XYZ file of C-alpha atoms in Angstrom:
213
model
C -20.101 1.443 -4.627
C -19.152 4.943 -6.091
C -21.220 6.664 -3.442
C -18.526 5.686 -0.940
C -15.665 8.092 -0.270
C -12.595 6.070 -0.900
C -9.355 7.827 0.004
C -6.648 8.706 -2.551
C -4.211 6.367 -0.564
C -6.525 3.356 -0.958
C -6.895 3.986 -4.677
C -3.063 4.366 -4.968
C -2.632 0.903 -3.435
C -5.158 -1.074 -5.713
C -3.012 -1.042 -8.719
C -0.079 -2.385 -6.638
C -2.222 -5.397 -5.409
C -3.437 -5.974 -9.040
C 0.399 -6.020 -10.181
C 1.100 -8.680 -7.461
C -1.940 -10.645 -8.428
C -1.153 -10.578 -12.056
C 2.517 -11.528 -11.466
C 1.162 -14.581 -9.650
C -1.215 -15.412 -12.433
C 1.580 -15.366 -14.836
C 3.810 -17.706 -12.607
C 0.755 -19.983 -12.433
C 2.124 -21.943 -9.643
C -0.773 -21.462 -7.270
C -4.416 -20.533 -7.056
C -4.641 -18.712 -3.531
C -2.664 -16.082 -1.766
C -2.926 -14.989 1.762
C -3.250 -11.391 2.790
C 0.154 -11.849 4.592
C 1.761 -12.641 1.308
C -0.107 -10.103 -0.645
C 0.905 -7.532 1.916
C 4.517 -8.519 1.808
C 4.586 -8.317 -1.902
C 2.827 -4.882 -1.988
C 4.947 -3.566 0.880
C 2.342 -2.999 3.404
C 0.985 -4.873 6.429
C -1.681 -7.769 5.990
C -4.144 -5.674 7.996
C -4.038 -2.795 5.691
C -4.670 -5.240 2.777
C -7.795 -6.589 4.324
C -8.934 -2.980 5.212
C -8.548 -1.697 1.667
C -10.288 -4.495 -0.058
C -13.113 -4.477 2.567
C -14.230 -1.091 1.034
C -15.244 -3.145 -2.147
C -16.847 -6.362 -0.724
C -15.643 -9.702 0.833
C -13.032 -11.477 -1.398
C -11.378 -13.644 0.892
C -11.877 -16.354 3.580
C -10.068 -16.362 6.826
C -7.778 -19.101 7.054
C -7.789 -19.658 3.367
C -6.877 -16.409 1.573
C -7.751 -14.945 -1.727
C -8.509 -16.662 -4.933
C -6.062 -15.058 -7.070
C -7.966 -15.163 -10.237
C -11.111 -13.780 -8.687
C -9.460 -11.049 -6.801
C -7.542 -10.034 -9.946
C -10.724 -9.965 -12.025
C -12.395 -7.870 -9.321
C -9.718 -5.306 -9.056
C -9.556 -4.881 -12.800
C -13.208 -4.142 -12.594
C -12.998 -1.742 -9.591
C -10.156 0.207 -11.529
C -12.085 -0.055 -14.684
C -9.219 -1.874 -16.344
C -11.532 -4.703 -17.776
C -12.195 -2.387 -20.874
C -10.384 -0.178 -23.179
C -9.687 3.210 -21.977
C -9.236 5.751 -24.687
C -6.588 8.467 -23.913
C -5.346 11.802 -25.554
C -1.774 13.023 -25.191
C -0.938 16.652 -25.682
C 2.664 17.599 -26.353
C 4.806 15.562 -28.784
C 8.399 16.705 -27.352
C 10.820 13.748 -26.614
C 8.734 12.686 -23.619
C 5.275 12.723 -25.315
C 6.600 10.878 -28.247
C 8.160 8.129 -26.157
C 5.074 7.781 -24.124
C 2.983 7.327 -27.259
C 5.286 4.575 -28.662
C 5.337 2.911 -25.229
C 1.576 2.830 -24.875
C 0.667 1.925 -28.381
C 3.118 -0.874 -28.678
C 2.220 -2.335 -25.406
C -1.471 -1.973 -26.331
C -0.937 -3.995 -29.406
C 1.161 -6.746 -27.879
C -0.638 -7.194 -24.407
C -4.205 -8.199 -24.455
C -4.703 -7.472 -20.907
C -3.389 -3.970 -21.360
C -6.354 -1.392 -21.942
C -4.896 1.871 -21.750
C -4.827 3.134 -25.159
C -3.702 6.369 -26.529
C -5.990 7.257 -29.378
C -5.306 11.028 -30.153
C -1.963 13.068 -30.177
C -1.881 16.778 -30.118
C 0.815 19.357 -30.636
C 0.659 23.253 -31.131
C 3.766 23.018 -33.321
C 2.479 23.348 -36.952
C 5.711 21.612 -38.227
C 4.891 18.536 -35.911
C 1.116 18.477 -37.084
C 0.541 15.729 -39.576
C 3.436 13.515 -38.561
C 2.735 9.946 -37.790
C 3.426 8.457 -34.533
C 2.803 4.566 -34.119
C -0.352 5.122 -36.585
C -1.523 8.222 -35.117
C -1.475 11.698 -36.704
C -0.360 14.713 -34.797
C -3.220 17.075 -34.609
C -3.617 20.802 -33.566
C -5.069 21.206 -30.252
C -8.062 23.033 -31.447
C -9.372 19.578 -32.434
C -9.444 18.229 -28.909
C -13.215 18.858 -28.260
C -14.066 17.217 -31.635
C -11.935 14.290 -31.136
C -13.013 13.970 -27.481
C -16.209 13.495 -28.429
C -15.609 11.305 -31.595
C -13.512 9.041 -29.704
C -14.924 8.964 -26.251
C -11.827 10.201 -24.500
C -11.944 10.969 -20.832
C -8.422 10.746 -19.732
C -5.486 12.886 -20.897
C -1.705 13.008 -20.639
C -0.317 16.527 -20.394
C 3.508 16.603 -21.694
C 3.753 20.205 -22.612
C 6.023 23.082 -21.442
C 5.121 24.797 -18.231
C 3.956 28.101 -19.676
C 1.370 26.146 -21.948
C 0.042 23.696 -19.394
C -2.633 25.541 -18.028
C -4.071 26.467 -21.486
C -3.876 22.797 -22.455
C -5.724 21.712 -19.162
C -8.362 24.231 -19.667
C -9.062 23.108 -23.134
C -9.057 19.348 -22.106
C -11.481 20.353 -19.104
C -13.683 22.331 -21.710
C -13.938 19.247 -23.700
C -15.220 17.230 -20.942
C -11.999 15.332 -20.122
C -11.855 15.036 -16.199
C -8.938 12.822 -15.595
C -5.426 14.158 -16.245
C -1.802 13.179 -15.712
C 0.407 16.038 -15.868
C 4.245 16.017 -16.464
C 4.462 19.940 -16.631
C 6.360 21.190 -13.465
C 3.841 23.818 -12.611
C 0.962 23.922 -10.280
C -2.504 23.987 -12.235
C -5.931 25.107 -11.405
C -8.660 22.596 -12.082
C -12.439 22.373 -11.033
C -13.109 20.133 -8.121
C -14.567 17.480 -10.107
C -11.216 17.022 -12.108
C -8.712 14.466 -10.993
C -5.331 15.422 -11.567
C -1.913 13.744 -10.945
C 1.248 15.646 -10.980
C 4.443 13.788 -12.025
C 7.279 16.436 -11.662
C 10.364 14.289 -12.337
C 12.951 17.188 -11.575
C 11.323 17.636 -8.111
C 11.244 13.984 -7.404
C 15.174 13.664 -8.340
C 15.836 16.803 -6.201
C 14.262 14.783 -3.277
C 16.282 11.649 -4.062
C 19.427 13.656 -4.055
C 19.153 14.320 -0.324
C 20.241 10.764 0.051
C 23.520 11.084 -1.574
C 26.468 10.716 0.791
C 28.676 13.631 1.094
C-alpha cells in the first residue's frame, strides 16, 4: 500500500473521517454509516469519501454503507494511530509548554490517544532541568541520543524563527523525518522529510480579510 502515491489532500481528509467515526462510536446508537452521512459530517461529497477510501481497499457495501467499527479500526491502522507514536518537542516557551501539558495529560487519560510527547528540548540553560508533566527539559545537543533511545520519528518545532532552521537540521540529522513547525519561517528540508507548517499569525491575517468594514 505504501508504494501508491497518495495525495496530501487525501491524507488530510482521513483524520476527519476518523473523527466522525469515533464520535459515532462514542454515541453508540448505530453500527453502520453511509457515505452520504460520512460525507455530510466530514464536509465533503459522498463520492469523494468513496474515492478517498478506495485508495486503501474496499470497506463498504453498496446500499448498506460502512461498518463503523471496522472502518474506524482500518483508518487508525492506515494512519498508524493503532500504536504509540513517540514525539519530541523543541522549544519550551508558552506555546511549547502548553502543548506538552495538553499532549501528556490527554495521553494519560485517553486510552485511544497514541500521540505521546516523550522528550522536551530547549536551548535556554535556565529552562534545562525543569520538569514539565514528568519530562525534564534537555539541551538540544541530546536530540540524536534521545531520538535513538526512545525511537522518536516525529517532532514539534516551537522555537523562534531565527532558531528554527538550526533545530530542524538537528532533528533531520537525528533521523527524524516527520516535523510539525510552528515557527513563522520557510524552512529547507530534504525531499524525504514531511513537514507541516502552522503559522498562526498568517492564518489570523487571512481571517481578518472577512472583517466587516
